Amino acid sequence: MPRAPENTHFGFREVPLAHKQTLVDDVFHSVARRYDLMNDLMSGGLHRAWKDALVTTINPPRPKGRPGRLDEKTAQPFALLDVAGGTGDIAFRVIAAGGAGTRATVVDINPDMLEVGRARAAQRGLDVVFVEGNAESLPFPDRSYDAVTIAFGIRNVPRIAAALAEAHRVLRLGGRFLCLEFSTVDVPGLDALYDFYSFNVIPALGRAVAQDAEAYRYLVESIRRFPRPDAFAEMMRTAGFQRVSFQRMTGGIVALHSGWRL
Ligand SMILES: C[S@@+](CC[C@H](N)C(=O)[O-])C[C@H]1O[C@@H](n2cnc3c(N)ncnc32)[C@H](O)[C@@H]1O
């Protein structure tokens, strides 16, 4: 049945567009403390390899200096904005790759995820700026970042087109947008296994480790509702990105989308 225009999906449920963000916020409020552990358990550590692939693709310039410390002699730091950056994983990895010349900002709508991120950054001695904000209306000026990333975040945002337009707006000319997101498994055999794992094992893990099976059922369902990679690439073009491309990884479990502001 066609969806009423003011409605959207929250996992497999149809909900009013205006309610989705609150429901998403409840999920991440509930899982924030166990989020990083659950990522490792659910993906068998694979999320690390997927995130590393994103960072390798960004390939931040690497001047000499201490990782994550701003060096006054560094003329033009490489400015990264990680949207829906949660507990800071992408920012930490880009700083590790780019060293002293990288300035990383994490923006996320959920204060609980940001709190975990700030504690992790302090533990690592890294200067990462954590900002509470909505991907649909970023609290940053036009053309202020060299790269904008979003990893496993965009499918949670109610108005995806608005988030893409905002990512484009804050990028400098010549800047790159990279989006890592769960995608569509097309490999025969792997698809059935992946479905079984997703709908049975992951909620059970969520119940055992994060005491919240429902939150993880939502995460699995939201993956199934996310557009196929070619459809998402078209949304990126509509937002103004050029040289749009995507790369499937691990049999299509994940796709890395790329676009430039030119
Ligand atoms: C699955 S987590 C991904 C976290 C991190 N990027 C990673 O890869 O580990 C999704 C994140 O999206 C954030 N989020 C959801 N809706 C958002 C919005 N409208 N604006 C900004 N962040 C949002 C959540 O708070 C959560 O931290």
PDB file of N, CA, C and O in Angstrom, residues 106-139:
ATOM      1  N   VAL A 106      32.989  15.823  15.058  1.00  0.00           N
ATOM      2  CA  VAL A 106      31.914  14.821  15.047  1.00  0.00           C
ATOM      3  C   VAL A 106      30.619  15.547  15.379  1.00  0.00           C
ATOM      4  O   VAL A 106      30.551  16.259  16.375  1.00  0.00           O
ATOM      5  N   VAL A 107      29.607  15.363  14.542  1.00  0.00           N
ATOM      6  CA  VAL A 107      28.297  15.911  14.884  1.00  0.00           C
ATOM      7  C   VAL A 107      27.309  14.757  14.981  1.00  0.00           C
ATOM      8  O   VAL A 107      27.310  13.847  14.143  1.00  0.00           O
ATOM      9  N   ASP A 108      26.516  14.771  16.044  1.00  0.00           N
ATOM     10  CA  ASP A 108      25.527  13.706  16.243  1.00  0.00           C
ATOM     11  C   ASP A 108      24.360  14.303  17.025  1.00  0.00           C
ATOM     12  O   ASP A 108      24.545  15.210  17.842  1.00  0.00           O
ATOM     13  N   ILE A 109      23.191  13.754  16.797  1.00  0.00           N
ATOM     14  CA  ILE A 109      21.993  14.303  17.445  1.00  0.00           C
ATOM     15  C   ILE A 109      21.826  13.778  18.875  1.00  0.00           C
ATOM     16  O   ILE A 109      21.062  14.340  19.655  1.00  0.00           O
ATOM     17  N   ASN A 110      22.590  12.730  19.203  1.00  0.00           N
ATOM     18  CA  ASN A 110      22.339  12.037  20.467  1.00  0.00           C
ATOM     19  C   ASN A 110      23.420  12.324  21.520  1.00  0.00           C
ATOM     20  O   ASN A 110      24.566  11.883  21.382  1.00  0.00           O
ATOM     21  N   PRO A 111      23.063  13.029  22.601  1.00  0.00           N
ATOM     22  CA  PRO A 111      24.068  13.390  23.600  1.00  0.00           C
ATOM     23  C   PRO A 111      24.708  12.173  24.283  1.00  0.00           C
ATOM     24  O   PRO A 111      25.864  12.241  24.714  1.00  0.00           O
ATOM     25  N   ASP A 112      23.978  11.061  24.367  1.00  0.00           N
ATOM     26  CA  ASP A 112      24.546   9.870  25.030  1.00  0.00           C
ATOM     27  C   ASP A 112      25.676   9.265  24.196  1.00  0.00           C
ATOM     28  O   ASP A 112      26.701   8.839  24.736  1.00  0.00           O
ATOM     29  N   MET A 113      25.466   9.228  22.879  1.00  0.00           N
ATOM     30  CA  MET A 113      26.524   8.719  21.991  1.00  0.00           C
ATOM     31  C   MET A 113      27.735   9.665  22.056  1.00  0.00           C
ATOM     32  O   MET A 113      28.890   9.224  22.123  1.00  0.00           O
ATOM     33  N   LEU A 114      27.484  10.974  22.049  1.00  0.00           N
ATOM     34  CA  LEU A 114      28.580  11.955  22.091  1.00  0.00           C
ATOM     35  C   LEU A 114      29.372  11.850  23.389  1.00  0.00           C
ATOM     36  O   LEU A 114      30.595  11.990  23.391  1.00  0.00           O
ATOM     37  N   GLU A 115      28.667  11.591  24.486  1.00  0.00           N
ATOM     38  CA  GLU A 115      29.350  11.485  25.782  1.00  0.00           C
ATOM     39  C   GLU A 115      30.349  10.325  25.757  1.00  0.00           C
ATOM     40  O   GLU A 115      31.478  10.454  26.228  1.00  0.00           O
ATOM     41  N   VAL A 116      29.921   9.195  25.196  1.00  0.00           N
ATOM     42  CA  VAL A 116      30.837   8.046  25.082  1.00  0.00           C
ATOM     43  C   VAL A 116      32.012   8.436  24.177  1.00  0.00           C
ATOM     44  O   VAL A 116      33.166   8.142  24.466  1.00  0.00           O
ATOM     45  N   GLY A 117      31.709   9.150  23.088  1.00  0.00           N
ATOM     46  CA  GLY A 117      32.756   9.580  22.151  1.00  0.00           C
ATOM     47  C   GLY A 117      33.773  10.486  22.825  1.00  0.00           C
ATOM     48  O   GLY A 117      34.986  10.315  22.649  1.00  0.00           O
ATOM     49  N   ARG A 118      33.291  11.452  23.603  1.00  0.00           N
ATOM     50  CA  ARG A 118      34.213  12.389  24.281  1.00  0.00           C
ATOM     51  C   ARG A 118      35.130  11.635  25.241  1.00  0.00           C
ATOM     52  O   ARG A 118      36.330  11.912  25.309  1.00  0.00           O
ATOM     53  N   ALA A 119      34.578  10.667  25.960  1.00  0.00           N
ATOM     54  CA  ALA A 119      35.391   9.900  26.905  1.00  0.00           C
ATOM     55  C   ALA A 119      36.449   9.089  26.153  1.00  0.00           C
ATOM     56  O   ALA A 119      37.613   9.007  26.580  1.00  0.00           O
ATOM     57  N   ARG A 120      36.076   8.527  25.028  1.00  0.00           N
ATOM     58  CA  ARG A 120      37.038   7.745  24.237  1.00  0.00           C
ATOM     59  C   ARG A 120      38.146   8.646  23.692  1.00  0.00           C
ATOM     60  O   ARG A 120      39.319   8.269  23.672  1.00  0.00           O
ATOM     61  N   ALA A 121      37.779   9.854  23.233  1.00  0.00           N
ATOM     62  CA  ALA A 121      38.788  10.783  22.693  1.00  0.00           C
ATOM     63  C   ALA A 121      39.757  11.196  23.800  1.00  0.00           C
ATOM     64  O   ALA A 121      40.980  11.244  23.583  1.00  0.00           O
ATOM     65  N   ALA A 122      39.207  11.456  24.997  1.00  0.00           N
ATOM     66  CA  ALA A 122      40.065  11.862  26.122  1.00  0.00           C
ATOM     67  C   ALA A 122      41.035  10.737  26.469  1.00  0.00           C
ATOM     68  O   ALA A 122      42.231  10.976  26.699  1.00  0.00           O
ATOM     69  N   GLN A 123      40.533   9.517  26.479  1.00  0.00           N
ATOM     70  CA  GLN A 123      41.382   8.345  26.766  1.00  0.00           C
ATOM     71  C   GLN A 123      42.542   8.249  25.782  1.00  0.00           C
ATOM     72  O   GLN A 123      43.657   7.878  26.138  1.00  0.00           O
ATOM     73  N   ARG A 124      42.262   8.599  24.521  1.00  0.00           N
ATOM     74  CA  ARG A 124      43.285   8.511  23.469  1.00  0.00           C
ATOM     75  C   ARG A 124      44.116   9.774  23.363  1.00  0.00           C
ATOM     76  O   ARG A 124      45.047   9.837  22.571  1.00  0.00           O
ATOM     77  N   GLY A 125      43.750  10.836  24.106  1.00  0.00           N
ATOM     78  CA  GLY A 125      44.472  12.108  24.039  1.00  0.00           C
ATOM     79  C   GLY A 125      44.310  12.807  22.704  1.00  0.00           C
ATOM     80  O   GLY A 125      45.246  13.444  22.219  1.00  0.00           O
ATOM     81  N   LEU A 126      43.129  12.695  22.115  1.00  0.00           N
ATOM     82  CA  LEU A 126      42.907  13.281  20.790  1.00  0.00           C
ATOM     83  C   LEU A 126      42.019  14.522  20.872  1.00  0.00           C
ATOM     84  O   LEU A 126      41.054  14.563  21.641  1.00  0.00           O
ATOM     85  N   ASP A 127      42.357  15.531  20.072  1.00  0.00           N
ATOM     86  CA  ASP A 127      41.540  16.743  19.993  1.00  0.00           C
ATOM     87  C   ASP A 127      40.463  16.550  18.931  1.00  0.00           C
ATOM     88  O   ASP A 127      40.680  16.865  17.762  1.00  0.00           O
ATOM     89  N   VAL A 128      39.335  16.035  19.349  1.00  0.00           N
ATOM     90  CA  VAL A 128      38.196  15.913  18.429  1.00  0.00           C
ATOM     91  C   VAL A 128      37.101  16.820  18.977  1.00  0.00           C
ATOM     92  O   VAL A 128      36.854  16.846  20.182  1.00  0.00           O
ATOM     93  N   VAL A 129      36.473  17.578  18.103  1.00  0.00           N
ATOM     94  CA  VAL A 129      35.379  18.446  18.538  1.00  0.00           C
ATOM     95  C   VAL A 129      34.075  17.664  18.390  1.00  0.00           C
ATOM     96  O   VAL A 129      33.772  17.158  17.294  1.00  0.00           O
ATOM     97  N   PHE A 130      33.334  17.529  19.478  1.00  0.00           N
ATOM     98  CA  PHE A 130      32.040  16.820  19.439  1.00  0.00           C
ATOM     99  C   PHE A 130      30.916  17.851  19.547  1.00  0.00           C
ATOM    100  O   PHE A 130      30.888  18.640  20.490  1.00  0.00           O
ATOM    101  N   VAL A 131      30.012  17.831  18.602  1.00  0.00           N
ATOM    102  CA  VAL A 131      28.941  18.837  18.538  1.00  0.00           C
ATOM    103  C   VAL A 131      27.591  18.126  18.456  1.00  0.00           C
ATOM    104  O   VAL A 131      27.424  17.195  17.662  1.00  0.00           O
ATOM    105  N   GLU A 132      26.650  18.582  19.285  1.00  0.00           N
ATOM    106  CA  GLU A 132      25.296  18.039  19.176  1.00  0.00           C
ATOM    107  C   GLU A 132      24.571  18.757  18.051  1.00  0.00           C
ATOM    108  O   GLU A 132      24.502  19.995  18.059  1.00  0.00           O
ATOM    109  N   GLY A 133      24.065  18.017  17.095  1.00  0.00           N
ATOM    110  CA  GLY A 133      23.385  18.676  15.979  1.00  0.00           C
ATOM    111  C   GLY A 133      22.717  17.657  15.078  1.00  0.00           C
ATOM    112  O   GLY A 133      23.004  16.458  15.137  1.00  0.00           O
ATOM    113  N   ASN A 134      21.842  18.182  14.225  1.00  0.00           N
ATOM    114  CA  ASN A 134      21.034  17.341  13.355  1.00  0.00           C
ATOM    115  C   ASN A 134      21.619  17.334  11.942  1.00  0.00           C
ATOM    116  O   ASN A 134      21.903  18.398  11.382  1.00  0.00           O
ATOM    117  N   ALA A 135      21.780  16.148  11.368  1.00  0.00           N
ATOM    118  CA  ALA A 135      22.307  16.016  10.003  1.00  0.00           C
ATOM    119  C   ALA A 135      21.447  16.776   8.995  1.00  0.00           C
ATOM    120  O   ALA A 135      21.937  17.173   7.938  1.00  0.00           O
ATOM    121  N   GLU A 136      20.183  16.988   9.330  1.00  0.00           N
ATOM    122  CA  GLU A 136      19.270  17.669   8.396  1.00  0.00           C
ATOM    123  C   GLU A 136      19.459  19.186   8.395  1.00  0.00           C
ATOM    124  O   GLU A 136      18.941  19.872   7.510  1.00  0.00           O
ATOM    125  N   SER A 137      20.117  19.721   9.394  1.00  0.00           N
ATOM    126  CA  SER A 137      20.384  21.178   9.431  1.00  0.00           C
ATOM    127  C   SER A 137      21.681  21.369  10.217  1.00  0.00           C
ATOM    128  O   SER A 137      21.657  21.679  11.405  1.00  0.00           O
ATOM    129  N   LEU A 138      22.788  21.174   9.549  1.00  0.00           N
ATOM    130  CA  LEU A 138      24.091  21.168  10.217  1.00  0.00           C
ATOM    131  C   LEU A 138      24.444  22.568  10.739  1.00  0.00           C
ATOM    132  O   LEU A 138      24.278  23.556  10.016  1.00  0.00           O
ATOM    133  N   PRO A 139      24.949  22.638  11.963  1.00  0.00           N
ATOM    134  CA  PRO A 139      25.260  23.950  12.554  1.00  0.00           C
ATOM    135  C   PRO A 139      26.644  24.452  12.134  1.00  0.00           C
ATOM    136  O   PRO A 139      27.472  24.830  12.992  1.00  0.00           O
TER     137      PRO A 139
END
